[in-house]
Short mmCIF file of C-alpha atoms in Angstrom, two decimals:
data_model
loop_
_atom_site.label_atom_id
_atom_site.label_comp_id
_atom_site.label_asym_id
_atom_site.label_seq_id
_atom_site.Cartn_x
_atom_site.Cartn_y
_atom_site.Cartn_z
CA MET A 1 3.00 7.63 -15.93
CA LEU A 2 1.56 5.44 -13.18
CA ALA A 3 0.85 1.75 -13.79
CA LEU A 4 -2.40 0.70 -12.09
CA SER A 5 -3.13 -3.03 -11.67
CA ILE A 6 -6.81 -3.97 -11.50
CA GLY A 7 -6.77 -6.32 -8.49
CA ASP A 8 -9.69 -8.70 -8.04
CA PRO A 9 -12.20 -7.93 -10.82
CA SER A 10 -15.10 -9.12 -8.68
CA GLY A 11 -14.45 -6.39 -6.12
CA ILE A 12 -14.76 -2.62 -6.26
CA GLY A 13 -11.50 -2.03 -8.13
CA ALA A 14 -13.20 -1.28 -11.43
CA ASP A 15 -15.85 0.83 -9.70
CA ILE A 16 -13.36 3.17 -8.04
CA VAL A 17 -11.11 3.39 -11.11
CA ILE A 18 -14.07 4.51 -13.18
CA ALA A 19 -15.15 7.00 -10.51
CA ALA A 20 -11.60 8.36 -10.16
CA TRP A 21 -11.11 8.80 -13.91
CA LEU A 22 -14.41 10.66 -14.18
CA ARG A 23 -13.07 13.08 -11.55
CA ARG A 24 -9.64 13.40 -13.18
CA ARG A 25 -9.93 17.11 -13.90
CA GLU A 26 -11.57 18.37 -10.72
CA GLU A 27 -9.27 16.24 -8.55
CA GLN A 28 -6.18 16.89 -10.71
CA ILE A 29 -5.43 13.18 -10.84
CA PRO A 30 -2.07 12.30 -12.44
CA PRO A 31 -2.23 10.18 -15.61
CA PHE A 32 -2.31 6.43 -15.15
CA ALA A 33 -2.54 3.34 -17.33
CA LEU A 34 -4.86 0.60 -16.10
CA LEU A 35 -3.80 -3.00 -16.65
CA ALA A 36 -7.11 -4.81 -17.01
CA ASP A 37 -9.54 -6.63 -19.28
CA PRO A 38 -11.25 -3.91 -21.36
CA GLU A 39 -14.41 -5.97 -21.80
CA HIS A 40 -14.74 -6.46 -18.06
CA LEU A 41 -14.26 -2.73 -17.47
CA ALA A 42 -16.86 -1.84 -20.10
CA ALA A 43 -19.34 -4.32 -18.57
CA ARG A 44 -18.83 -2.82 -15.11
CA ALA A 45 -19.38 0.70 -16.49
CA ARG A 46 -22.67 -0.43 -18.05
CA ARG A 47 -23.70 -2.03 -14.79
CA LEU A 48 -23.00 1.26 -13.01
CA GLY A 49 -24.90 3.22 -15.63
CA VAL A 50 -21.80 5.19 -16.60
CA GLU A 51 -20.79 6.24 -20.11
CA LEU A 52 -17.09 5.42 -20.16
CA PRO A 53 -14.79 5.94 -23.15
CA ILE A 54 -12.03 3.31 -23.08
CA ALA A 55 -8.81 3.48 -25.09
CA GLU A 56 -6.96 0.19 -25.50
CA THR A 57 -3.33 1.23 -25.61
CA THR A 58 0.24 0.49 -24.53
CA ILE A 59 1.98 1.82 -21.47
CA ASP A 60 4.07 4.11 -23.70
CA LEU A 61 1.06 5.79 -25.34
CA ALA A 62 -1.33 5.87 -22.39
CA GLY A 63 -0.47 9.45 -21.45
CA SER A 64 -1.73 10.81 -24.75
CA THR A 65 -5.18 9.26 -24.30
CA PHE A 66 -5.75 9.88 -20.60
CA ASP A 67 -7.63 13.15 -20.87
CA GLY A 68 -10.19 11.90 -23.37
CA ALA A 69 -10.52 8.20 -22.54
CA LEU A 70 -9.53 5.80 -19.78
CA PRO A 71 -6.32 4.15 -21.05
CA VAL A 72 -6.38 0.37 -20.61
CA VAL A 73 -3.41 -1.88 -21.34
CA PRO A 74 -5.17 -5.18 -22.15
CA LEU A 75 -4.20 -8.30 -20.26
CA ASP A 76 -3.61 -11.59 -22.03
CA ASN A 77 -5.91 -13.24 -19.50
CA ARG A 78 -9.57 -12.21 -19.57
CA PHE A 79 -11.90 -11.99 -16.59
CA ILE A 80 -15.15 -13.62 -15.60
CA ASP A 81 -17.38 -10.73 -14.48
CA THR A 82 -19.02 -11.83 -11.23
CA PRO A 83 -19.38 -8.73 -9.01
CA GLY A 84 -19.36 -9.68 -5.36
CA ALA A 85 -18.22 -13.28 -5.85
CA SER A 86 -14.47 -13.75 -6.27
CA ASN A 87 -13.70 -16.36 -8.92
CA VAL A 88 -10.57 -18.51 -8.88
CA GLY A 89 -10.65 -18.43 -12.68
CA ASN A 90 -9.58 -14.79 -12.50
CA ALA A 91 -6.38 -15.49 -10.56
CA ALA A 92 -4.13 -15.67 -13.63
CA GLY A 93 -5.22 -12.22 -14.80
CA ILE A 94 -4.86 -10.72 -11.34
CA ILE A 95 -1.26 -11.95 -11.10
CA GLU A 96 -0.53 -10.91 -14.68
CA ALA A 97 -1.59 -7.34 -13.92
CA ILE A 98 0.76 -7.19 -10.92
CA ASP A 99 3.67 -8.79 -12.78
CA ARG A 100 3.39 -6.48 -15.77
CA SER A 101 3.02 -3.38 -13.60
CA VAL A 102 6.24 -4.25 -11.77
CA GLY A 103 7.94 -4.96 -15.08
CA TYR A 104 6.95 -1.54 -16.42
CA VAL A 105 8.30 0.34 -13.42
CA LEU A 106 11.55 -1.66 -13.38
CA ASP A 107 11.99 -0.97 -17.11
CA GLY A 108 11.45 2.74 -16.57
CA LYS A 109 8.18 2.83 -18.52
CA ALA A 110 6.24 3.80 -15.38
CA ASN A 111 7.23 6.06 -12.49
CA ALA A 112 5.38 4.04 -9.85
CA ILE A 113 2.75 1.36 -9.47
CA VAL A 114 -0.62 1.60 -7.78
CA THR A 115 -2.37 -1.65 -6.95
CA LEU A 116 -6.05 -2.28 -6.39
CA PRO A 117 -7.25 -4.74 -3.72
CA ILE A 118 -6.90 -8.49 -4.13
CA ALA A 119 -8.58 -11.36 -2.27
CA LYS A 120 -5.80 -13.57 -0.95
CA LYS A 121 -8.06 -16.57 -0.38
CA THR A 122 -8.92 -16.72 -4.08
CA LEU A 123 -5.26 -16.57 -5.07
CA TYR A 124 -4.35 -19.23 -2.51
CA GLU A 125 -6.91 -21.54 -4.10
CA ALA A 126 -5.12 -21.02 -7.43
CA GLY A 127 -1.72 -21.94 -5.93
CA PHE A 128 -0.43 -18.50 -4.90
CA ARG A 129 2.31 -19.09 -2.33
CA HIS A 130 2.92 -15.64 -0.88
CA PRO A 131 1.33 -14.26 2.32
CA GLY A 132 0.00 -11.18 0.54
CA HIS A 133 0.41 -8.43 -2.03
CA THR A 134 3.35 -6.73 -0.33
CA GLU A 135 5.32 -9.94 0.09
CA TYR A 136 4.76 -10.84 -3.56
CA LEU A 137 6.06 -7.45 -4.67
CA ALA A 138 9.17 -8.03 -2.53
CA HIS A 139 9.59 -11.42 -4.25
CA LEU A 140 9.39 -9.84 -7.71
CA ALA A 141 11.83 -7.10 -6.71
CA SER A 142 14.27 -9.68 -5.31
CA GLU A 143 14.11 -11.73 -8.49
CA ALA A 144 14.88 -8.64 -10.55
CA SER A 145 17.75 -7.36 -8.39
CA GLY A 146 19.33 -10.68 -7.51
CA ARG A 147 19.33 -9.87 -3.80
CA GLU A 148 16.78 -10.13 -1.02
CA GLU A 149 14.58 -7.04 -0.91
CA THR A 150 12.71 -6.25 2.31
CA ALA A 151 9.30 -4.63 2.01
CA VAL A 152 7.86 -2.48 4.78
CA MET A 153 4.20 -1.51 4.92
CA MET A 154 3.27 2.06 5.83
CA ILE A 155 -0.24 3.46 6.19
CA ALA A 156 -0.01 7.14 5.33
CA GLY A 157 -2.80 9.60 6.03
CA PRO A 158 -2.97 13.38 6.17
CA GLY A 159 -1.97 13.49 9.83
CA LEU A 160 -0.41 10.12 10.64
CA ARG A 161 2.04 7.58 9.21
CA THR A 162 2.03 4.17 10.90
CA VAL A 163 4.28 1.19 10.23
CA PRO A 164 3.52 -2.29 11.64
CA VAL A 165 6.69 -4.26 12.41
CA THR A 166 4.76 -7.55 12.30
CA ILE A 167 1.84 -7.74 9.92
CA HIS A 168 -0.45 -10.62 8.97
CA ILE A 169 0.15 -13.07 11.79
CA PRO A 170 -2.09 -14.16 14.69
CA ILE A 171 -1.82 -11.89 17.72
CA SER A 172 -0.69 -14.89 19.75
CA GLU A 173 2.44 -15.16 17.60
CA VAL A 174 3.48 -11.50 17.82
CA PRO A 175 5.73 -11.67 20.94
CA ALA A 176 7.77 -14.52 19.49
CA ALA A 177 8.00 -12.81 16.09
CA LEU A 178 9.33 -9.53 17.48
CA THR A 179 13.11 -9.23 17.41
CA THR A 180 15.53 -6.39 17.96
CA ASP A 181 17.00 -6.99 14.50
CA GLY A 182 13.55 -6.90 12.91
CA ILE A 183 12.73 -3.57 14.52
CA LEU A 184 16.11 -2.18 13.46
CA ALA A 185 15.67 -3.30 9.85
CA THR A 186 12.19 -1.79 9.65
CA ALA A 187 13.23 1.51 11.25
CA ARG A 188 16.24 1.92 8.97
CA ILE A 189 14.08 1.48 5.87
CA VAL A 190 11.48 3.92 7.19
CA ASP A 191 14.16 6.52 8.00
CA ARG A 192 15.77 6.12 4.56
CA ASP A 193 12.53 6.34 2.58
CA LEU A 194 11.14 9.24 4.59
CA ARG A 195 14.26 11.12 3.50
CA ALA A 196 14.47 9.95 -0.12
CA ARG A 197 10.79 9.66 -1.05
CA PHE A 198 8.86 11.88 1.36
CA GLY A 199 11.46 14.65 1.37
CA ILE A 200 11.79 14.79 5.16
CA ALA A 201 15.35 15.86 5.93
CA SER A 202 15.48 14.66 9.55
CA PRO A 203 12.75 12.09 10.22
CA ARG A 204 11.53 11.58 13.78
CA LEU A 205 10.49 8.02 14.60
CA ALA A 206 8.30 7.01 17.53
CA ILE A 207 8.73 3.36 18.53
CA LEU A 208 5.75 1.93 20.40
CA GLY A 209 5.86 -0.62 23.15
CA LEU A 210 4.17 -3.98 22.88
CA ASN A 211 2.60 -4.27 26.30
CA PRO A 212 0.30 -1.91 28.23
CA HIS A 213 2.23 1.14 29.47
CA ALA A 214 5.20 -0.10 27.38
CA GLY A 215 5.73 -2.86 29.91
CA GLU A 216 5.97 -0.50 32.89
CA GLY A 217 9.62 -1.26 33.57
CA GLY A 218 9.25 -4.97 32.94
CA THR A 219 6.37 -5.51 35.35
CA ILE A 220 3.84 -6.04 32.51
CA GLY A 221 5.84 -8.22 30.15
CA THR A 222 9.53 -8.13 29.36
CA GLU A 223 9.53 -7.58 25.59
CA ASP A 224 9.67 -3.80 25.85
CA GLU A 225 12.85 -3.83 27.96
CA GLU A 226 14.54 -6.81 26.35
CA ILE A 227 13.67 -6.41 22.63
CA ILE A 228 12.35 -2.94 21.82
CA LEU A 229 14.54 -0.73 24.04
CA PRO A 230 17.84 -2.14 22.68
CA ALA A 231 16.60 -1.40 19.15
CA VAL A 232 15.82 2.20 20.06
CA GLU A 233 19.22 2.65 21.68
CA GLN A 234 20.98 1.23 18.61
CA LEU A 235 18.99 3.48 16.26
CA ARG A 236 20.00 6.53 18.27
CA HIS A 237 23.62 5.34 18.21
CA GLU A 238 23.35 5.26 14.38
CA GLY A 239 22.13 8.84 14.30
CA ILE A 240 18.46 8.05 13.67
CA ASP A 241 16.11 10.28 15.65
CA ALA A 242 14.06 7.59 17.41
CA PHE A 243 12.46 7.42 20.84
CA GLY A 244 10.62 4.76 22.81
CA PRO A 245 9.37 2.29 23.68
CA ALA A 246 6.39 4.60 24.09
CA PRO A 247 3.00 3.58 25.54
CA ALA A 248 0.67 3.03 22.60
CA ASP A 249 -2.36 4.52 24.35
CA THR A 250 -0.73 7.97 24.62
CA MET A 251 0.80 8.36 21.17
CA PHE A 252 -2.09 9.12 18.84
CA HIS A 253 -3.66 12.32 20.20
CA PRO A 254 -2.84 15.54 18.28
CA ARG A 255 -0.04 16.76 20.56
CA ALA A 256 1.71 13.42 20.47
CA ARG A 257 1.41 13.13 16.67
CA ALA A 258 3.09 16.52 16.31
CA GLY A 259 6.24 15.01 17.83
CA TYR A 260 7.05 12.43 15.17
CA ASP A 261 6.96 11.85 11.41
CA ALA A 262 6.17 8.14 11.57
CA VAL A 263 5.38 5.66 14.31
CA LEU A 264 6.54 2.04 14.36
CA CYS A 265 3.92 -0.27 15.83
CA MET A 266 4.52 -3.78 17.03
CA TYR A 267 1.53 -5.48 15.38
CA HIS A 268 -1.07 -4.98 12.68
CA ASP A 269 -4.00 -3.52 14.57
CA GLN A 270 -1.82 -1.28 16.73
CA ALA A 271 -0.94 0.50 13.48
CA LEU A 272 -4.11 0.23 11.41
CA ILE A 273 -6.79 1.08 13.97
CA PRO A 274 -5.56 4.66 14.58
CA ALA A 275 -4.70 5.13 10.90
CA LYS A 276 -8.18 4.18 9.76
CA MET A 277 -9.89 6.00 12.59
CA LEU A 278 -8.22 9.26 11.62
CA ALA A 279 -8.38 8.92 7.82
CA PHE A 280 -10.64 6.05 6.83
CA ASP A 281 -11.37 7.45 3.36
CA ASP A 282 -8.00 9.06 2.65
CA ALA A 283 -5.34 6.73 4.05
CA VAL A 284 -2.93 5.09 1.62
CA ASN A 285 -0.98 1.84 1.86
CA VAL A 286 2.63 2.60 0.87
CA THR A 287 5.30 -0.04 0.39
CA LEU A 288 8.75 1.09 1.53
CA GLY A 289 12.09 -0.64 1.04
CA LEU A 290 11.67 -1.75 -2.58
CA PRO A 291 13.50 -0.35 -5.62
CA PHE A 292 10.23 1.07 -6.92
CA ILE A 293 7.32 3.07 -5.53
CA ARG A 294 4.06 1.29 -4.78
CA THR A 295 0.90 2.67 -3.24
CA SER A 296 -2.55 1.20 -2.82
CA PRO A 297 -5.93 2.21 -1.42
CA ASP A 298 -6.11 1.34 2.26
CA HIS A 299 -9.16 -0.89 1.98
CA GLY A 300 -10.14 -4.29 0.68
CA THR A 301 -12.17 -5.65 -2.20
CA ALA A 302 -15.55 -4.76 -0.61
CA PHE A 303 -17.31 -7.55 -2.48
CA ASP A 304 -20.62 -6.67 -0.80
CA ILE A 305 -20.90 -3.36 -2.66
CA ALA A 306 -19.13 -4.23 -5.93
CA GLY A 307 -21.10 -3.04 -8.92
CA THR A 308 -23.60 -1.08 -6.83
CA GLY A 309 -22.15 2.41 -7.27
CA LYS A 310 -21.65 2.80 -3.50
CA ALA A 311 -17.85 2.50 -3.52
CA ARG A 312 -15.98 5.73 -2.83
CA PRO A 313 -12.78 6.45 -4.80
CA SER A 314 -11.20 8.73 -2.16
CA SER A 315 -8.46 6.34 -1.06
CA LEU A 316 -7.57 5.45 -4.65
CA ILE A 317 -7.35 9.12 -5.58
CA ALA A 318 -5.09 9.70 -2.57
CA ALA A 319 -2.96 6.68 -3.58
CA LEU A 320 -2.55 7.99 -7.15
CA LYS A 321 -1.59 11.47 -5.96
CA LEU A 322 0.85 10.15 -3.35
CA ALA A 323 2.49 7.80 -5.87
CA ARG A 324 3.11 10.73 -8.19
CA ALA A 325 4.42 12.92 -5.35
CA LEU A 326 6.81 10.21 -4.14
CA ALA A 327 8.08 9.67 -7.67
CA ASP A 328 8.67 13.39 -8.08
CA ASN A 329 10.48 13.56 -4.71
CA ARG A 330 12.71 10.66 -5.68
CA THR A 331 13.59 12.36 -8.97
CA ARG A 332 14.50 15.57 -7.18
CA ALA A 333 16.56 13.68 -4.60
#
């Protein structure tokens, strides 16, 4: 069973959940339990002109209802239904859905969690103190395990897996944020989870450079020689099949992609632009490094089309299928 948290109820989360459930048979979607406000979900279905059977249930019984009705585990907090306009009054319910999803997977009641998009600004206004969804999940995992858990973001599409080493920071801060130790920590987690969760026996990691032409021997910036290259050398010393620093502008054409299983990128857009260009509708945000599996659609709340019926569920469907596949791989491993 997958635990699916609703995200921001003013966005397209409800729209794509409804659309995905309606396609459950033709798409062979694995069963999931949605943590949400049933009244909000019913109101969104009416707005979309969709006849939607909803079964209020528990995480333990959701599997028995999935084929005939969308199983919803009701939240204690209820939502204000304002499609397209995020409401700070919904923050408590958004966080509750995440917290309970993590609790279910840590308790063994769910195999994995899938999260729908949140609007960080709205949560910040309500006192949320974490940079984003991924960092909050790492916080919850650390609280549960009693040790610091490091989360790594991967964007996984049909033909490309990218991992940004630095994520949501201004581009001007990237050079100072890059460290050899940070690259090593990220690469080790990627190598481990590609083996344990993706079932890749001998992962090949491409490590991109930061500067044009990977610094061209130190003539276009020194970070590639001084920070990235030592990390690559250490990874190879540890037996991890890594190469680089490689020029970013030559590593995303088909022949290059055939030479690695994942590519570590030095900043957010270096990773997400090629991932979204190649698989905008089908890419999935996967969190590596945590003691549970988490996937998410690789898009935002799309407030501008919430409640209009224009939202496409492709990325959510891919996230649900990948979460189930990763859980199955972990069980086999």
